[in-house]
Coordinates of C-alpha atoms in Angstrom, one line a residue:
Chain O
X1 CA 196.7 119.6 59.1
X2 CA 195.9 122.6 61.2
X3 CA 193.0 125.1 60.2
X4 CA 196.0 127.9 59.8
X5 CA 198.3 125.8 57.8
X6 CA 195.4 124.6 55.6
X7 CA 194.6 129.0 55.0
X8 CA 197.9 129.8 54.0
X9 CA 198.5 126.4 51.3
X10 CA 194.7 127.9 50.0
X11 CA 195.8 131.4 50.0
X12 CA 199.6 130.0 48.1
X13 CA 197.7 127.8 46.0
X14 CA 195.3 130.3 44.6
X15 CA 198.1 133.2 44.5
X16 CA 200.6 131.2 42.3
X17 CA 197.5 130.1 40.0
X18 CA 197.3 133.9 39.2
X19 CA 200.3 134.7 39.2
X20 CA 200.9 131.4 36.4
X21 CA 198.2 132.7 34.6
X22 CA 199.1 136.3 34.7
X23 CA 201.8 136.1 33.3
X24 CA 201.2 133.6 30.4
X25 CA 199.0 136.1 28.9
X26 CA 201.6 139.1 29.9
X27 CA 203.2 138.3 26.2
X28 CA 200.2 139.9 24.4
X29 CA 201.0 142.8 26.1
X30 CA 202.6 145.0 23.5
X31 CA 201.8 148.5 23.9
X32 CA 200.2 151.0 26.5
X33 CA 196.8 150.2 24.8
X34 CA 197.0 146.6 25.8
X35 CA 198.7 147.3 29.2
X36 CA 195.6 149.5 29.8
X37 CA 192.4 148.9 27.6
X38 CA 193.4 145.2 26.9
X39 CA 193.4 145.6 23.3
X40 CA 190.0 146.8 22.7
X41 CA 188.4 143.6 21.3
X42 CA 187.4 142.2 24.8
X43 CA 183.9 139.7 24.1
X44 CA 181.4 139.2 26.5
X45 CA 182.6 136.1 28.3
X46 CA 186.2 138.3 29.5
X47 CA 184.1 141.2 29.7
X48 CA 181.4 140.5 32.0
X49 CA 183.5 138.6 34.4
X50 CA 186.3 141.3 34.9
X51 CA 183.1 143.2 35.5
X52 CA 181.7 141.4 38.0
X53 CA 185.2 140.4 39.5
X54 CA 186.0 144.0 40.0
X55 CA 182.5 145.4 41.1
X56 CA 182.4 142.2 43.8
X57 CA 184.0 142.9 46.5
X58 CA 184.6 142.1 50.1
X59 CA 182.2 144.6 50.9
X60 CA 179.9 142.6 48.8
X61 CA 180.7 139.2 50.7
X62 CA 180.8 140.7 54.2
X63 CA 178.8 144.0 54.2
X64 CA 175.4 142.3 52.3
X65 CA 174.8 139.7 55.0
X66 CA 175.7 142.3 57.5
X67 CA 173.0 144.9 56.0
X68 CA 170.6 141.7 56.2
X69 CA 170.9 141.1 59.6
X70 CA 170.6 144.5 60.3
X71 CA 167.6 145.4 57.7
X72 CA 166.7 141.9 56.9
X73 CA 164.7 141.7 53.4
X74 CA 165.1 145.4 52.8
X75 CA 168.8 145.6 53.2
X76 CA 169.4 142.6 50.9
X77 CA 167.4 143.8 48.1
X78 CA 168.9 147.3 49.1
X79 CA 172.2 146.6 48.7
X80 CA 171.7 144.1 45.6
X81 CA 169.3 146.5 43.6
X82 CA 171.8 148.9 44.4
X83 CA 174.8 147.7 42.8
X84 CA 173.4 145.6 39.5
X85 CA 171.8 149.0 38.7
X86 CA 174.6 150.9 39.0
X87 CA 176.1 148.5 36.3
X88 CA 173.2 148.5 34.3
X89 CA 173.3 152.2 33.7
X90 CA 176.5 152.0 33.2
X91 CA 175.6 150.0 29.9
X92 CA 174.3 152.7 27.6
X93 CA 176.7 155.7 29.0
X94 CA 179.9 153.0 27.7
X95 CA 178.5 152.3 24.1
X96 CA 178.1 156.1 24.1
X97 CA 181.4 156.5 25.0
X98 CA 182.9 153.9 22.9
X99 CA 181.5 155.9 20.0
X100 CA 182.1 159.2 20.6
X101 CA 185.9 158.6 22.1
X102 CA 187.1 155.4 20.8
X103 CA 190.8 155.9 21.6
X104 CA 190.1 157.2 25.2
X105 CA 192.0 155.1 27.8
X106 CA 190.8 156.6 31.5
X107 CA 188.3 158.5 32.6
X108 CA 190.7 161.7 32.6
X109 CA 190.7 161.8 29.0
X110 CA 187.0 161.9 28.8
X111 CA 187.2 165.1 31.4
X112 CA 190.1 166.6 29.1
X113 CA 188.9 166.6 26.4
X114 CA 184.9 167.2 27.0
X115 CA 185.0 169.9 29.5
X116 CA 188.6 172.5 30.6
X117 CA 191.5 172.2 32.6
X118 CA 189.9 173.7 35.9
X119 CA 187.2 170.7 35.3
X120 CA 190.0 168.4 34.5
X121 CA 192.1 168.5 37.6
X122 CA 188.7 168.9 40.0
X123 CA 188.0 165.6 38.9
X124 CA 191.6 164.3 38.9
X125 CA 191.9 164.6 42.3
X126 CA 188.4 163.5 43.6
X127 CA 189.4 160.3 41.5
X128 CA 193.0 159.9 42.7
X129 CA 191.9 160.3 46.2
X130 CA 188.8 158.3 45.9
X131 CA 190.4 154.8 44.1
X132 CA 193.4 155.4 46.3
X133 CA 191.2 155.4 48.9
X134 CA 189.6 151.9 47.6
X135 CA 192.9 150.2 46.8
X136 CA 193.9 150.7 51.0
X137 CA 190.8 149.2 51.8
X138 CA 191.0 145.8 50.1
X139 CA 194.5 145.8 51.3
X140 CA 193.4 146.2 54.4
X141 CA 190.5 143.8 54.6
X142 CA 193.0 141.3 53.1
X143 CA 195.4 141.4 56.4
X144 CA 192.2 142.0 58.9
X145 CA 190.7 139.0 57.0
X146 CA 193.4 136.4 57.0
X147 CA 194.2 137.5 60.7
X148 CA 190.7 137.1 61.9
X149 CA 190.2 133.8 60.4
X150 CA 193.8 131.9 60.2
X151 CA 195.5 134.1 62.6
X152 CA 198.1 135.1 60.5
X153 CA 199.9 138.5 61.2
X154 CA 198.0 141.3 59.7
X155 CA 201.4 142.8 58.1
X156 CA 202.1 139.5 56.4
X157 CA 198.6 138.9 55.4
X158 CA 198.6 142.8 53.4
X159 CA 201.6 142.2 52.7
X160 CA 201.5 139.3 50.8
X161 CA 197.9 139.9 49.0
X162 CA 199.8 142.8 47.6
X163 CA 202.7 141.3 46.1
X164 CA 200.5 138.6 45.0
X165 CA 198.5 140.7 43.1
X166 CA 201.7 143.2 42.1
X167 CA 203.1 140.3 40.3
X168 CA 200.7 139.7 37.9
X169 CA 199.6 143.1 37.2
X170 CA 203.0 144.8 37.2
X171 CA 203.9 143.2 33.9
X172 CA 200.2 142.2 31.7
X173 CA 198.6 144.6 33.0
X174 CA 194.5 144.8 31.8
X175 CA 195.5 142.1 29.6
X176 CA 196.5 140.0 33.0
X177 CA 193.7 141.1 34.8
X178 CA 191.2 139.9 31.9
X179 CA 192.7 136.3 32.8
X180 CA 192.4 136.3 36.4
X181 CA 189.6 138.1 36.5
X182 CA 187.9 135.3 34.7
X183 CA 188.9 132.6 36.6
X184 CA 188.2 134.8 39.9
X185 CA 184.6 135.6 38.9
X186 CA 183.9 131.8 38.2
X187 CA 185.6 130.7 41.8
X188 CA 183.0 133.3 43.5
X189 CA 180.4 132.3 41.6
X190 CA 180.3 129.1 42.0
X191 CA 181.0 129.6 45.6
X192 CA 178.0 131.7 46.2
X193 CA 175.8 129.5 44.4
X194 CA 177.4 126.4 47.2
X195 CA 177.0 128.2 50.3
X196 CA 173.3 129.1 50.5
X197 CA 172.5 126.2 48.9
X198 CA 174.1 124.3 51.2
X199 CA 173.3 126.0 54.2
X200 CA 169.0 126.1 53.7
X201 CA 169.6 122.7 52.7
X202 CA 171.1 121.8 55.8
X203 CA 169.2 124.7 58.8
X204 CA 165.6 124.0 56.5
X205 CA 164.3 127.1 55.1
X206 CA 160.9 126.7 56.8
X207 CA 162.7 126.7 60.5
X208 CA 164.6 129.8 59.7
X209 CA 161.6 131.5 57.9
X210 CA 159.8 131.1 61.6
X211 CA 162.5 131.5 63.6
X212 CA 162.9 135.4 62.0
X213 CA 159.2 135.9 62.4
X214 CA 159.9 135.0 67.0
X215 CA 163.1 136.0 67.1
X216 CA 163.2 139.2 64.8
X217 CA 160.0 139.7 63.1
X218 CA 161.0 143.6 61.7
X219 CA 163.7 142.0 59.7
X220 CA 160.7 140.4 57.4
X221 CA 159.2 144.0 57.4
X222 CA 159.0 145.9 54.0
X223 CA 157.5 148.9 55.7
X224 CA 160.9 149.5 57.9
X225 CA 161.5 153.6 57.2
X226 CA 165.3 153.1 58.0
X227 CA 165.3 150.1 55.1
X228 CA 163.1 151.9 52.2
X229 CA 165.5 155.2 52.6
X230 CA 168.4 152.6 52.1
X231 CA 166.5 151.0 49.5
X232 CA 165.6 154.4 47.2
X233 CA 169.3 156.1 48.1
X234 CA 171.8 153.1 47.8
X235 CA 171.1 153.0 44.0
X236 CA 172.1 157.0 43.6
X237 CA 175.6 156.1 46.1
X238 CA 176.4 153.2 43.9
X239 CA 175.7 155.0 40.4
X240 CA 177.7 157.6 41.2
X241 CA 181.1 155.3 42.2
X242 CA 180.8 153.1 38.6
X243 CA 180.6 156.4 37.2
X244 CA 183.6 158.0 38.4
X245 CA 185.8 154.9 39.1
X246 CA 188.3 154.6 36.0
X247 CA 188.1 150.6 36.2
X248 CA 184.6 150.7 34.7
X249 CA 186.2 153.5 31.9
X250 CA 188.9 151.1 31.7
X251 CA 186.4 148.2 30.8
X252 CA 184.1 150.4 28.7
X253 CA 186.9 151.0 26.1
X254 CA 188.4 147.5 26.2
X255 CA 185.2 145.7 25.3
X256 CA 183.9 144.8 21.5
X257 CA 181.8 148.0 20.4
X258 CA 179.0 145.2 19.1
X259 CA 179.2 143.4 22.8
X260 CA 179.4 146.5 24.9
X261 CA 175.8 147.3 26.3
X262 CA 175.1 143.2 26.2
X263 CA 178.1 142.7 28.7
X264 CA 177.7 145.2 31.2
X265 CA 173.6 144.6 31.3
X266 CA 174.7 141.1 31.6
X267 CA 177.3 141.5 34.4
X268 CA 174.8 144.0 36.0
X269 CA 172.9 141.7 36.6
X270 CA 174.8 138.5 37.2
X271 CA 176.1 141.0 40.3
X272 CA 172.6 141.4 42.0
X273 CA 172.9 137.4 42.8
X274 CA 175.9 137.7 45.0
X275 CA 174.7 140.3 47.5
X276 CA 171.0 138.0 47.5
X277 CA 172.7 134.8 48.1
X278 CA 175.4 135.9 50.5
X279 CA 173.1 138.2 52.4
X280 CA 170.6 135.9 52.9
X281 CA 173.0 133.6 54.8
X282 CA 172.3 136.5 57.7
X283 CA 168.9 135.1 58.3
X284 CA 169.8 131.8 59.1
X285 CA 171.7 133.8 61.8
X286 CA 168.4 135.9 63.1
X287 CA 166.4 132.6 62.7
X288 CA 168.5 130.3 65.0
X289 CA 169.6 132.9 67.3
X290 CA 173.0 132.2 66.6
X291 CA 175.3 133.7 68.6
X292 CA 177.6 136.6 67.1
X293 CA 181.0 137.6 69.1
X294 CA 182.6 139.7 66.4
X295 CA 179.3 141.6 66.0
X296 CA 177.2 142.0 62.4
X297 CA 179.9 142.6 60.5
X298 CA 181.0 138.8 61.2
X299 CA 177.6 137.3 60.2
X300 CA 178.2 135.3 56.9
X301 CA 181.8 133.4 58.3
X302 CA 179.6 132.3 61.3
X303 CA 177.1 130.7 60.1
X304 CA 179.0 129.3 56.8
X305 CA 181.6 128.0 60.5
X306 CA 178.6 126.4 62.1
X307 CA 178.0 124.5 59.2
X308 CA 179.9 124.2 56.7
X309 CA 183.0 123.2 59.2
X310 CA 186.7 124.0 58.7
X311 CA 186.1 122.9 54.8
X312 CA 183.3 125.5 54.2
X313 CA 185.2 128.2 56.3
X314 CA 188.5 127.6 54.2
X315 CA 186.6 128.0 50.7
X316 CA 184.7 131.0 52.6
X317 CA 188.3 132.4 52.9
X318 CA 189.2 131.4 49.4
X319 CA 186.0 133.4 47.9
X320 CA 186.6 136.4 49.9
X321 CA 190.5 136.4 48.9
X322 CA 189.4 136.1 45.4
X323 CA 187.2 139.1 45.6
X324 CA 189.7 141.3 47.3
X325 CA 192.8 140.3 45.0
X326 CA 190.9 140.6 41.7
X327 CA 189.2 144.2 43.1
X328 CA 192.7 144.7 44.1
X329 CA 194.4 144.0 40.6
X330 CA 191.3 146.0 39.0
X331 CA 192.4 149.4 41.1
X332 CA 196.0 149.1 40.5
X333 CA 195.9 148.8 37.1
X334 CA 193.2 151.9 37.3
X335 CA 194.9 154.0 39.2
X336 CA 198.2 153.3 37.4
X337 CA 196.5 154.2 34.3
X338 CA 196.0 157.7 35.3
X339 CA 199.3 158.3 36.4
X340 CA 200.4 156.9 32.9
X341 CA 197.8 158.6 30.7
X342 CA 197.0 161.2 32.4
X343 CA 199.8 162.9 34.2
X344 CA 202.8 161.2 32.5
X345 CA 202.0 161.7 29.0
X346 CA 199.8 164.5 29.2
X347 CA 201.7 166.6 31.9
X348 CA 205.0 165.8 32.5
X349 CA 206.2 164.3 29.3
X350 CA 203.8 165.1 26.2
X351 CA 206.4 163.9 23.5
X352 CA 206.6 160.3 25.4
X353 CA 207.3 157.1 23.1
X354 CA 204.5 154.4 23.3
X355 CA 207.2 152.6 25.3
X356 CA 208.1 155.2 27.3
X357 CA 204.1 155.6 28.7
X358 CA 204.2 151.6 29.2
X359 CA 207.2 151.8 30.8
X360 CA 205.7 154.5 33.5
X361 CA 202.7 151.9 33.7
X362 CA 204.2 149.4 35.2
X363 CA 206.3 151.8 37.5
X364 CA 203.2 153.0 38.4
X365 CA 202.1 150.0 39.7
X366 CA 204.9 149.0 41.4
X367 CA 205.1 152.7 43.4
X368 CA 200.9 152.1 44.0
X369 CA 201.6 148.7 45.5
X370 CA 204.2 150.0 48.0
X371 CA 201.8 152.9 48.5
X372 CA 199.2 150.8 49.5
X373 CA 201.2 148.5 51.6
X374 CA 203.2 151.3 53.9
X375 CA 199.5 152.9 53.9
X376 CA 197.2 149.9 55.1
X377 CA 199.4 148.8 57.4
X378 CA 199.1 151.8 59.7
X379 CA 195.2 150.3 59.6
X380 CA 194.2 154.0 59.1
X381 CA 190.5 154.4 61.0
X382 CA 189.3 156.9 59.0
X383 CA 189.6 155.1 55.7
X384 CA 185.7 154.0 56.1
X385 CA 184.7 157.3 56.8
X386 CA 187.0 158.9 53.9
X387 CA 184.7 156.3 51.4
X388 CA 181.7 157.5 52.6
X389 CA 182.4 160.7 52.7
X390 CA 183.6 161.0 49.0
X391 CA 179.7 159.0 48.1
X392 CA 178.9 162.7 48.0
X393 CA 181.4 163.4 45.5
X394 CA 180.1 161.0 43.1
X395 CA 177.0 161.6 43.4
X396 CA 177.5 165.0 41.9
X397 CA 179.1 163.8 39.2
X398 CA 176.5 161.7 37.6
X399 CA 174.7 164.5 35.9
X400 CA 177.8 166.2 34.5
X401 CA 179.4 162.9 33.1
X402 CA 176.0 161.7 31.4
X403 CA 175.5 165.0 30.0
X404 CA 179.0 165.9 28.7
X405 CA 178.6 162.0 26.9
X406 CA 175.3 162.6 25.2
X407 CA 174.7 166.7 25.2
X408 CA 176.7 168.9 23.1
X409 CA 175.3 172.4 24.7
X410 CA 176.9 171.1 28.0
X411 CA 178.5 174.7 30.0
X412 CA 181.8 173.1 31.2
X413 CA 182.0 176.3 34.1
X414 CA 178.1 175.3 34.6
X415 CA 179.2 171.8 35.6
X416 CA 182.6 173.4 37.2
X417 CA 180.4 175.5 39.9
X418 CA 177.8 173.0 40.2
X419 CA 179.8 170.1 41.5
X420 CA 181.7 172.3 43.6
X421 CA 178.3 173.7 45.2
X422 CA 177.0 170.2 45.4
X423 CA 179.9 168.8 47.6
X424 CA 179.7 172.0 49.8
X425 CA 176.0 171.5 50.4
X426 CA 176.0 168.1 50.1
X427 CA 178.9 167.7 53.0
X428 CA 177.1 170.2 55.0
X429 CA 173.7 167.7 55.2
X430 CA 176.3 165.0 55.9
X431 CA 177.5 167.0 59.0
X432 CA 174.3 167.7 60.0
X433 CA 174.3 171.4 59.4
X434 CA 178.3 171.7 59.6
X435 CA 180.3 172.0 56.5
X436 CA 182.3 168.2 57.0
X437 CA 185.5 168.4 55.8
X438 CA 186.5 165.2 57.5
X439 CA 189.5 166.1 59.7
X440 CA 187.6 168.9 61.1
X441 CA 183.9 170.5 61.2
X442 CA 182.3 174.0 60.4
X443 CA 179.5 174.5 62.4
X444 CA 176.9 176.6 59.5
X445 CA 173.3 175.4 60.6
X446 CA 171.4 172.9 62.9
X447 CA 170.0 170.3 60.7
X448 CA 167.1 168.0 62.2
X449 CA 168.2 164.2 62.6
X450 CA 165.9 162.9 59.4
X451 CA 168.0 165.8 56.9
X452 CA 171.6 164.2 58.6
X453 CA 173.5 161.9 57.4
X454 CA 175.5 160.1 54.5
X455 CA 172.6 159.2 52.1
X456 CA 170.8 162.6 53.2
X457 CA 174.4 164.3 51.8
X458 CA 174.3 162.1 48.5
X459 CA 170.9 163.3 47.5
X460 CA 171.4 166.8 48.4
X461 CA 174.9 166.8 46.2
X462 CA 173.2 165.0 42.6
X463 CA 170.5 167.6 43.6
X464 CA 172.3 170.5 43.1
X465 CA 174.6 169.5 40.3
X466 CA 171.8 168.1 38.0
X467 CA 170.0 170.9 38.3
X468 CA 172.7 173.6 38.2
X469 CA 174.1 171.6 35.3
X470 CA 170.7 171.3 33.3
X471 CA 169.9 175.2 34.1
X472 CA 173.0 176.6 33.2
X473 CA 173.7 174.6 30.0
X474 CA 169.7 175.8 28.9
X475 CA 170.6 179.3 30.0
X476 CA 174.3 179.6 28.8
X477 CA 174.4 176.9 26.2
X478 CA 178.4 176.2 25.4
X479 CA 178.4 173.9 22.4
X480 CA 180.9 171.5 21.4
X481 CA 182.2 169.4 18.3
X482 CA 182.2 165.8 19.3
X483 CA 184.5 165.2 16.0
X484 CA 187.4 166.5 18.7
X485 CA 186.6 163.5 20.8
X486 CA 186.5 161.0 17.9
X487 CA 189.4 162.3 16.2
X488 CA 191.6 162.1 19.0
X489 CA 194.7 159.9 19.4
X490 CA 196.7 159.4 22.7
X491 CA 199.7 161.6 22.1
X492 CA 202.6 158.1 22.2
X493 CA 200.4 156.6 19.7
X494 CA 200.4 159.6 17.4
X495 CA 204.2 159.3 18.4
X496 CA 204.7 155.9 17.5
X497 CA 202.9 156.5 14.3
X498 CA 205.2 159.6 13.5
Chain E
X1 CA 153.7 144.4 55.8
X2 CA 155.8 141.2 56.2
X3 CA 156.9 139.2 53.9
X4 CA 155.0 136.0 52.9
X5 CA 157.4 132.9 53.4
X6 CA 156.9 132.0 49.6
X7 CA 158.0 135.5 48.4
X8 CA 161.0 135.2 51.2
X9 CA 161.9 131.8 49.6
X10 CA 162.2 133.0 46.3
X11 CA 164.3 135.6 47.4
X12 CA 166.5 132.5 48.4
X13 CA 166.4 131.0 45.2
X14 CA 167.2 133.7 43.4
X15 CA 170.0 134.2 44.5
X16 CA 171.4 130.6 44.6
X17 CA 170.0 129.9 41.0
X18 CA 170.7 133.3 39.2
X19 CA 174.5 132.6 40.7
X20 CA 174.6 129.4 38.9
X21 CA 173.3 130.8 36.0
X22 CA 175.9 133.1 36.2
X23 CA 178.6 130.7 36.1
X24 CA 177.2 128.7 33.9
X25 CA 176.1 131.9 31.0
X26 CA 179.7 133.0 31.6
X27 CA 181.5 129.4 30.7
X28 CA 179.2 129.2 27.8
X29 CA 180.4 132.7 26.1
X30 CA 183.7 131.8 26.6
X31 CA 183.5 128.5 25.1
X32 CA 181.4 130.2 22.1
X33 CA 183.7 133.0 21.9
X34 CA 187.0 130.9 21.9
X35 CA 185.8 128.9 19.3
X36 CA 185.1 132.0 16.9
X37 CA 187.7 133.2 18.3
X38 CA 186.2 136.5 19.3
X39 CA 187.7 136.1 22.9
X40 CA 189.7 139.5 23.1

């Protein structure tokens, strides 16, 4: 059997697993509640893996050993301290949550209800445009991915992840997810436990270890100033995407109340051994000098080709596919969620049955999907540079979120004027001095190199919002009844009731 | 300062062992949770 035929029976295989058990579980599905929150009893076992399966991505498979190879100790600690403590924190602001809004079902209805309109929409569209954003990259790395490895055309390869993915979301929604998700999660775990294990076993730790210290020795440096800024930063970047992204929302209101800070410390984390134990599979590259044709970026399939074979390159295949579909299947049900929740039922049809918000779920999805597919396959080259550009975004939104949860002084135009100045300022430290506005510049200052650049503009941005936040809610307190939060109902429930 | 080869080791195992613990902490709540039924 050929190394391409043997890809696409893994990639059928896996795809009509999910889809089988998508759709078994699809039958619970019996309002928008379940379609989106999974019907709010989720335990810790569910929980924690639809955590980890959505927060693990490809990025997390591909760009860790990449950082590793290019920062060596420090970027794999980087990257993995990063991202579990991004979950972690997560943990109390979701128990919070789960008490003070207990029938929320996105983000939006947090921003809605907490703050105004003008702070509503803001953050609408920063969210649309950033999980949009997320949803064309896995769909993307799906078709660059299976055309890289098994050469299969990149149109069929995003093509097909996509309906995969479509079919099992469309109709179970969260409740779907929850069950793939789980099996997902325990397919890349198990996986990333194999290959490093494997691979030291086989190149001998000992060989590598002194191979770094000839070949590469600043990759075993932990006083590399390019490494500890990474190191300090990455944590503030990754903070500020769990707390924006409406899939962590999502999860937040779906688990157990009694289970909720357990399961997210818990996936936290179980998430900061993934980017350690794939990204440590780059220095088997820097110790052995082994050669690299498709650059950094191609570090971990390498070495898990050279010696894991075609077996270890197929499961390699299988473990990234299982972390783009289930990161995939995460985002559309997200982002579907806010067109059903949030502009559906509370903009263009108020009075909407419970069925009626369901049913503009699941067309949601399927308009998302073909959005996604039309969209990734004109490979878009400033998709990377959109992501990175909208870090600054959520960075200024930590501050506002965690004090609109827990203060109840919080000045909603305060927060309003503070983002807003953050992004401005923050985007101008990412352009070096120009105001970036991604498709073009405006040249303001000249910044020196050391105050340029993407983390420089994340810092700069929670900066100025925390603080213009914090001052104006001490100076011009605004307080609020949380009771209005607690109280509330989703208007097709209170429909469905009437 | 670089990093000893023991401390560079057990940056290895760490992430090879916590990832089996992962698996294995995550089968074990489910199997606890289906039984009292507390699974969703």
């Amino acid at each position: 059997m050929s190394f391409q035929t043997l890809g696409i029976l893994i990639i059928l295989v896996l795809g009509a697993t999910w889809i089988f058990a998508g759709l078994k579980v699809s039958k619970k599905v019996k309002n928008a509640d379940d379609y989106l929150v999974g019907g709010r009893n989720v335990g810790v076992a569910l929980g924690s893996a639809t955590i980890l399966a959505t927060w693990v991505t490809g990025n997390t498979i591909l760009a860790a050993p990449e950082s590793g190879y290019t920062y060596g100790v420090l970027g794999v600690l980087g990257y993995a301290v990063g991202g579990g403590i991004a979950v972690i924190a997560f943990a109390p602001l979701a128990a919070r949550l789960k008490e003070i809004l207990p029938a929320g079902r996105t983000v939006g209805d947090f921003f809605r209800l907490r703050f105004d309109m003008k702070n509503y929409w803001l953050f609408l569209v920063m969210l649309l445009i950033w999980d949009l954003g997320w949803l064309l990259t896995q769909g993307m790395a799906a078709g660059i991915l299976l055309e890289s490895i098994f050469g299969i055309p990149f149109q069929v390869g995003v093509i097909a992840t996509v309906v995969i993915v479509l079919a099992y979301v469309t109709i179970g929604g969260m409740i779907s997810v929850l069950s793939t998700d789980f099996m997902q999660t325990l397919l890349i775990m198990i996986l990333v436990f194999v290959f490093p294990a494997l691979i030291y076993w086989m190149a001998g730790p000992r060989e590598v270890y002194d191979g770094m210290l000839a070949r590469m020795p600043e990759t075993l440096r932990l006083d590399n100033p390019a490494g500890l800024l990474f190191l300090c930063v990455i944590p503030l970047v990754y903070i500020g995407e769990v707390f924006m992204d409406n899939t962590f929302w999502q999860r937040a209101f779906a688990l157990r109340k009694s289970v909720m800070k357990k399961t997210f410390t818990y996936a936290g984390v179980g998430w900061i051994f993934v980017p350690i134990a794939t990204g440590t599979l780059a220095f088997v590259a820097v110790g052995t000098g082994l050669d690299l044709p498709g650059g950094p970026s191609s570090v971990a399939p390498e070495v898990v080709a050279r010696y894991a074979g075609t077996l270890g390159s197929v499961l390699f295949l299988a473990l990234l596919w299982a972390a783009l579909a289930s990161t995939m299947a995460a985002l559309l049900n997200g982002v579907a969620g806010i067109f059903m929740n949030d502009i559906y039922n509370n903009l263009i049809n108020k009075r909407a049955t419970d069925k009626q918000v369901l049913r503009s779920g699941r067309a949601a999805t399927v308009v998302l999907a073909a959005i996604t597919i039309v969209t990734a396959l004109a490979r878009p080259t400033t998709l990377l540079s959109l992501l990175i550009w909208l870090g600054i975004i959520n960075a200024a939104y930590i501050i506002p979120i965690v004090s609109g949860a827990f203060f109840k002084r919080t000045n909603p135009t305060g927060v309003f004027i503070s983002v807003i100045t953050g992004v401005l300022v923050g985007l101008t430290f990412y352009g070096g001095g120009a105001l970036d506005l991604l498709f073009f510049q405006i040249p303001l200052f000249d910044f020196p190199d050391w105050a340029s650049g993407d983390l420089q503009g994340a810092v700069v941005s929670f900066t100025i919002s925390a603080v213009g936040t914090l001052v104006s809610t001490k100076l011009f307190p605004r307080p609020y009844d949380f009771r209005r939060m607690r109280n509330w109902k989703p208007s097709s429930v209170t429909q469905a009731g009437v | 300062m670089t990093v000893p080869y023991a401390v560079w080791l057990a940056l290895i195992g760490v992430g090879v062992i916590g990832s089996l613990s992962t698996f294995a902490g995550i089968l074990i709540a489910f199997f606890k949770e289906r039984k009292s039924e507390e699974l969703w």
